[in-house]
Amino acid sequence: MFETEELKRYSRQLILRELGMEGQQKLKKARVLMVGAGGLGCPVLQYLVAAGAGAVGIADDDMVDISNLHRQILYTVHDTGINKSLAAKEKLGLLNPWGEIKSFPERLTEHNIHDIIRQYDVVIDGSDNFPTRYLVNDACVALNKPLVFGSVFRFEGQVSVFNYQGGPDYRDLYPEAPDPGEVPNCAETGVIGVLPGMVGTFMANEAIKVICGMGEVLSGKLLTIDALDCGVRVFKFAKTKREELPSKQEEPVCSIAASQEIDAVQLAIWLGSSEDEVTLVDVRESYEFEEYNIGGINIPLYELAARYESIPESKKLVFCCQTGQRSKMAVKMLKPLLNAELYNLKGGIYA
């Protein structure tokens, strides 16, 4: 099944007892779709193709821009203006000639996503926008495909595996999409160039584990990376009961009750009232809190599990962060642990 040169190429991983020839054969037979060939897609694709993934699809309608090159190191200045999926296919073909690489230089929509995803065994999402993340997740759930997920923001990265052997999916962690423009992207807030490489290698590793059936997969777990303090933490989350998704997946399904989310106006009313006992908890990192805050106490999200008992159980606890996404996780995490009314500040301090 393998040519002599292939065996030489993979010799260092073939001698791994956990992988071996059986695992290498699984890699060669695997069909993997990479959604997004940007900061995360570049390291994922490089390591998967180098490892011997047999058939790799690359879906990305974006063009290489010079502002990408500090983190998307698969490309060079000569690739600017070229579609990323096409440029990546050319480079990866030179990296490993024994694989099949297919480009999808188009935007994924509800009209084409099922036809593309059903061709593959494993899907990896390295997209940079929420509509695509929810679209990919819902399609993977509908087609019963495992989904390796990663994201980056400033100095923070996240990795998880969704819909794996009946495990939780993206909506169990983030039930609803934020409003358009509510969460800034890398172009607005920046990202340290090495972070996508760090997160992408974790994603590639999870994909290999899923394909080869080895190790403990990050299903029902969210791994977070903080590039500033070298903190790597893992949080557990469970599958939740919810209504079936609409057939066209037009509206996100929300499993967080509306009463658990308030806007900035309501918070101001509560804080200005002597009748309401309110504690504001900012779950951003300490350096973010020091740069700018709207008051309250600061307990970073990654420290909540260890420090939740120090939170005063006032009548109302309002959690906030930059955009409302981390604080939404905090509410879900602490609801079973605290005897208080827990609320998320919609839109975060940006609101």
Coordinates of C-alpha atoms in Angstrom, one line a residue:
M1 CA 0.0 0.0 0.0
F2 CA 2.9 2.3 0.7
E3 CA 5.9 3.0 -1.6
T4 CA 9.4 2.8 -0.2
E5 CA 9.8 6.6 -0.2
E6 CA 6.5 6.9 1.7
L7 CA 7.7 4.6 4.5
K8 CA 10.9 6.6 4.8
R9 CA 8.9 9.8 5.0
Y10 CA 6.7 8.6 7.8
S11 CA 9.3 6.5 9.6
R12 CA 9.4 8.6 12.7
Q13 CA 5.7 8.3 13.3
L14 CA 5.4 4.7 12.1
I15 CA 7.5 3.6 15.1
L16 CA 5.0 5.2 17.5
R17 CA 3.2 2.3 19.2
E18 CA -0.1 4.3 19.4
L19 CA 0.0 5.1 15.6
G20 CA 2.1 2.5 13.7
M21 CA 1.3 1.1 10.3
E22 CA -2.5 0.7 11.1
G23 CA -2.7 4.4 12.0
Q24 CA -0.7 5.4 8.9
Q25 CA -3.1 3.5 6.7
K26 CA -6.1 5.2 8.3
L27 CA -4.4 8.6 7.6
K28 CA -3.9 7.6 4.0
K29 CA -7.5 6.6 3.6
A30 CA -8.8 9.7 5.4
R31 CA -10.7 12.4 3.6
V32 CA -10.4 15.7 5.5
L33 CA -12.0 19.1 4.7
M34 CA -10.3 22.3 5.8
V35 CA -12.6 25.2 6.0
G36 CA -10.5 28.3 5.8
A37 CA -6.9 28.4 4.5
G38 CA -5.9 31.4 6.6
G39 CA -4.0 31.7 9.9
L40 CA -5.3 28.4 11.3
G41 CA -5.7 26.6 8.0
C42 CA -2.1 27.1 7.1
P43 CA -0.5 25.1 10.0
V44 CA -3.3 22.6 10.0
L45 CA -2.9 21.8 6.3
Q46 CA 0.9 21.7 6.5
Y47 CA 1.0 19.2 9.3
L48 CA -1.9 17.0 8.1
V49 CA -0.5 16.8 4.6
A50 CA 3.0 16.2 5.9
A51 CA 1.6 13.4 8.2
G52 CA 0.1 11.6 5.2
A53 CA -3.6 12.6 5.1
G54 CA -4.8 10.9 1.8
A55 CA -7.4 13.3 0.5
V56 CA -7.6 16.9 1.7
G57 CA -10.2 19.5 0.6
I58 CA -9.6 23.2 1.0
A59 CA -12.5 25.6 1.1
D60 CA -11.7 29.3 1.0
D61 CA -12.9 32.1 -1.3
D62 CA -10.4 34.7 0.0
M63 CA -7.3 36.1 -1.7
V64 CA -3.8 36.2 -0.2
D65 CA -3.1 39.7 1.1
I66 CA 0.2 41.1 2.3
S67 CA -1.4 41.7 5.7
N68 CA -1.8 37.9 6.0
L69 CA 1.9 37.1 5.7
H70 CA 2.9 37.7 9.4
R71 CA 0.9 34.7 10.4
Q72 CA -0.1 32.7 7.3
I73 CA 3.4 31.5 6.6
L74 CA 2.4 28.9 3.9
Y75 CA 2.3 31.9 1.5
T76 CA 4.9 34.3 0.2
V77 CA 4.7 37.8 -1.3
H78 CA 4.5 36.1 -4.7
D79 CA 1.1 34.7 -3.7
T80 CA -0.6 38.0 -3.0
G81 CA -3.8 38.4 -5.0
I82 CA -4.1 34.6 -5.6
N83 CA -7.0 32.6 -4.1
K84 CA -5.8 31.0 -0.9
S85 CA -7.3 27.5 -1.6
L86 CA -5.5 27.5 -5.0
A87 CA -2.2 28.8 -3.6
A88 CA -2.3 26.3 -0.7
K89 CA -3.0 23.4 -3.0
E90 CA 0.1 24.3 -5.1
K91 CA 2.4 24.6 -2.0
L92 CA 1.0 21.4 -0.3
G93 CA 1.5 19.4 -3.5
L94 CA 5.2 20.1 -3.2
L95 CA 5.3 19.2 0.5
N96 CA 3.8 15.7 -0.1
P97 CA 3.2 14.3 -3.6
W98 CA 1.4 11.2 -2.3
G99 CA -1.8 13.0 -1.3
E100 CA -4.9 14.2 -3.2
I101 CA -5.6 17.9 -2.7
K102 CA -8.8 19.5 -4.0
S103 CA -9.6 23.3 -3.9
F104 CA -13.0 24.8 -3.4
P105 CA -12.3 28.5 -4.1
E106 CA -15.9 29.5 -3.2
R107 CA -17.8 30.8 -0.2
L108 CA -19.6 28.1 1.8
T109 CA -23.4 28.7 1.8
E110 CA -26.5 26.7 2.7
H111 CA -26.7 25.8 -1.0
N112 CA -23.4 24.1 -1.4
I113 CA -22.1 23.1 2.0
H114 CA -23.8 19.7 2.3
D115 CA -22.6 18.7 -1.2
I116 CA -19.0 19.6 -0.2
I117 CA -19.0 18.2 3.4
R118 CA -20.5 14.9 2.5
Q119 CA -17.4 14.1 0.5
Y120 CA -15.2 14.0 3.6
D121 CA -14.9 12.0 6.8
V122 CA -13.6 14.8 9.1
V123 CA -14.2 18.6 8.9
I124 CA -11.8 21.2 10.4
D125 CA -13.1 24.7 10.9
G126 CA -10.5 27.5 10.8
S127 CA -13.0 30.2 9.6
D128 CA -12.9 33.7 11.0
N129 CA -16.6 34.6 11.2
F130 CA -19.6 33.4 13.1
P131 CA -22.0 32.8 10.2
T132 CA -19.6 30.3 8.7
R133 CA -18.9 28.6 12.0
Y134 CA -22.6 28.0 12.7
L135 CA -23.2 26.9 9.1
V136 CA -20.4 24.4 9.2
N137 CA -21.4 23.1 12.6
D138 CA -25.0 22.6 11.6
A139 CA -24.1 20.8 8.4
C140 CA -21.7 18.5 10.3
V141 CA -24.5 17.7 12.8
A142 CA -26.9 17.0 9.9
L143 CA -24.4 14.8 8.1
N144 CA -22.9 13.2 11.3
K145 CA -19.4 14.4 10.7
P146 CA -16.8 15.1 13.5
L147 CA -15.7 18.7 13.5
V148 CA -12.4 20.0 14.8
F149 CA -12.7 23.6 15.7
G150 CA -10.2 26.4 16.5
S151 CA -10.3 30.2 16.9
V152 CA -7.9 33.0 17.7
F153 CA -8.4 36.5 19.1
R154 CA -5.6 38.9 20.1
F155 CA -3.4 36.6 22.4
E156 CA -6.1 34.0 23.1
G157 CA -6.9 30.7 21.2
Q158 CA -9.5 28.0 21.6
V159 CA -9.6 24.4 20.4
S160 CA -12.3 21.8 20.7
V161 CA -13.8 18.7 18.8
F162 CA -17.6 18.8 18.1
N163 CA -20.1 16.2 17.1
Y164 CA -17.7 13.3 17.9
Q165 CA -19.3 10.0 18.6
G166 CA -22.5 11.7 19.8
G167 CA -20.7 14.4 21.8
P168 CA -21.6 18.1 22.1
D169 CA -21.5 20.4 19.1
Y170 CA -20.6 24.1 18.7
R171 CA -24.1 25.2 19.8
D172 CA -23.8 23.4 23.1
L173 CA -20.9 25.8 23.8
Y174 CA -22.1 28.9 22.0
P175 CA -25.9 28.5 21.6
E176 CA -26.5 31.6 19.6
A177 CA -24.5 33.8 17.2
P178 CA -23.7 37.3 18.2
D179 CA -25.3 40.2 16.3
P180 CA -23.4 41.3 13.2
G181 CA -20.6 43.6 14.1
E182 CA -20.9 42.8 17.8
V183 CA -17.6 40.9 18.0
P184 CA -14.6 42.5 16.3
N185 CA -12.3 40.5 14.0
C186 CA -8.6 40.3 13.8
A187 CA -8.5 43.2 11.3
E188 CA -10.0 45.4 14.1
T189 CA -8.3 44.1 17.2
G190 CA -5.2 42.3 15.9
V191 CA -3.6 38.9 16.6
I192 CA -0.1 37.9 17.5
G193 CA 1.4 36.1 14.5
V194 CA 2.6 33.0 16.3
L195 CA -0.8 32.3 17.9
P196 CA -2.5 30.7 14.9
G197 CA 0.5 28.4 14.6
M198 CA 0.1 27.3 18.2
V199 CA -3.6 26.7 17.9
G200 CA -3.4 25.2 14.4
T201 CA -0.9 22.5 15.6
F202 CA -3.3 21.5 18.4
M203 CA -6.1 21.3 15.8
A204 CA -4.0 19.1 13.5
N205 CA -3.2 16.9 16.4
E206 CA -6.9 16.5 17.3
A207 CA -7.7 15.6 13.7
I208 CA -5.0 13.0 13.6
K209 CA -6.3 11.5 16.9
V210 CA -9.9 11.4 15.5
I211 CA -8.7 9.7 12.3
C212 CA -6.4 7.2 13.9
G213 CA -8.6 6.5 16.9
M214 CA -5.9 7.2 19.5
G215 CA -5.6 9.3 22.6
E216 CA -8.2 11.3 24.4
V217 CA -10.1 13.6 22.0
L218 CA -11.2 17.1 23.0
S219 CA -14.9 16.2 22.8
G220 CA -16.9 18.0 25.4
K221 CA -13.8 20.0 26.3
L222 CA -12.6 23.5 25.4
L223 CA -8.9 23.9 25.4
T224 CA -7.8 27.6 25.8
I225 CA -4.4 29.1 25.2
D226 CA -3.1 32.4 26.4
A227 CA 0.0 33.4 24.6
L228 CA 0.9 36.2 27.1
D229 CA 1.1 34.0 30.2
C230 CA 1.6 30.6 28.5
G231 CA -1.5 29.4 30.2
V232 CA -3.1 26.3 28.7
R233 CA -6.4 25.3 30.3
V234 CA -9.2 22.8 29.6
F235 CA -12.9 23.4 30.4
K236 CA -15.6 20.7 30.2
F237 CA -19.0 21.3 28.8
A238 CA -22.0 19.0 28.1
K239 CA -24.5 18.3 25.4
T240 CA -27.7 20.3 26.0
K241 CA -31.3 19.5 25.0
R242 CA -32.7 21.9 22.4
E243 CA -35.2 22.0 19.6
E244 CA -34.2 20.7 16.2
L245 CA -32.5 23.1 13.9
P246 CA -34.6 24.8 11.1
S247 CA -34.3 22.9 7.9
K248 CA -32.6 25.8 6.1
Q249 CA -30.6 26.7 9.2
E250 CA -31.6 30.4 8.8
E251 CA -32.0 31.2 12.5
P252 CA -29.6 30.2 15.3
V253 CA -31.1 28.2 18.1
C254 CA -30.6 29.6 21.6
S255 CA -30.6 27.4 24.7
I256 CA -29.9 30.3 27.1
A257 CA -33.1 31.8 28.4
A258 CA -33.7 35.5 27.5
S259 CA -33.9 36.3 31.2
Q260 CA -30.2 35.4 31.5
E261 CA -29.1 38.3 29.2
I262 CA -29.4 42.0 29.8
D263 CA -28.3 45.0 27.8
A264 CA -26.2 48.0 28.9
V265 CA -29.2 50.1 29.5
Q266 CA -30.7 47.6 32.0
L267 CA -27.4 47.3 33.7
A268 CA -27.2 51.0 34.2
I269 CA -30.7 51.1 35.7
W270 CA -29.8 48.3 38.1
L271 CA -26.5 49.8 39.2
G272 CA -28.2 53.2 39.7
S273 CA -31.0 51.8 41.9
S274 CA -30.6 51.4 45.6
E275 CA -33.3 48.6 45.6
D276 CA -31.3 46.3 43.4
E277 CA -28.4 44.3 44.9
V278 CA -26.0 43.9 41.9
T279 CA -22.5 42.6 41.6
L280 CA -20.6 43.1 38.3
V281 CA -18.0 40.4 37.5
D282 CA -15.6 41.1 34.7
V283 CA -14.2 37.8 33.3
R284 CA -11.5 39.3 31.0
E285 CA -7.8 38.9 31.7
S286 CA -6.3 41.2 34.3
Y287 CA -4.3 43.2 31.7
E288 CA -7.6 43.9 29.8
F289 CA -9.3 44.9 33.0
E290 CA -6.4 47.3 33.9
E291 CA -6.5 48.9 30.4
Y292 CA -10.2 49.7 30.7
N293 CA -13.1 48.6 32.8
I294 CA -16.6 49.6 33.8
G295 CA -16.2 48.7 37.4
G296 CA -17.0 45.5 39.4
I297 CA -14.6 42.7 40.3
N298 CA -12.2 41.0 38.0
I299 CA -11.9 37.2 37.9
P300 CA -10.6 35.9 34.5
L301 CA -12.7 33.2 32.9
Y302 CA -10.0 30.7 33.2
E303 CA -9.8 31.2 36.9
L304 CA -13.6 31.0 37.6
A305 CA -13.6 27.3 38.4
A306 CA -11.1 27.7 41.1
R307 CA -12.3 31.1 42.5
Y308 CA -16.1 31.0 42.1
E309 CA -16.6 30.6 45.8
S310 CA -15.1 34.1 46.3
I311 CA -17.9 35.7 44.3
P312 CA -20.4 37.5 46.6
E313 CA -23.8 35.8 46.0
S314 CA -25.9 39.0 45.8
K315 CA -29.4 39.0 44.3
K316 CA -28.1 39.6 40.8
L317 CA -24.7 38.7 39.4
V318 CA -23.9 40.3 36.0
F319 CA -21.0 38.9 34.1
C320 CA -19.2 41.0 31.4
C321 CA -16.3 40.8 29.0
Q322 CA -15.1 42.6 25.9
T323 CA -17.9 41.4 23.6
G324 CA -20.3 39.2 25.7
Q325 CA -19.0 35.8 24.5
R326 CA -16.7 34.9 27.4
S327 CA -19.2 36.1 29.9
K328 CA -21.9 34.0 28.3
M329 CA -19.6 31.0 28.9
A330 CA -19.2 32.1 32.5
V331 CA -23.0 32.2 33.1
K332 CA -23.4 28.7 31.7
M333 CA -20.4 27.4 33.7
L334 CA -21.5 28.9 37.1
K335 CA -25.3 28.6 36.9
P336 CA -25.2 25.2 38.7
L337 CA -22.7 26.4 41.3
L338 CA -24.1 29.7 42.5
N339 CA -27.3 30.4 44.4
A340 CA -28.0 33.7 42.7
E341 CA -29.6 35.2 39.5
L342 CA -26.9 35.1 36.8
Y343 CA -27.0 37.5 33.8
N344 CA -24.8 38.1 30.8
L345 CA -24.1 41.6 29.6
K346 CA -25.1 41.4 25.9
G347 CA -22.4 43.1 23.7
G348 CA -20.0 43.3 26.6
I349 CA -18.3 46.5 27.5
Y350 CA -18.3 47.5 23.9
A351 CA -22.0 48.1 24.3

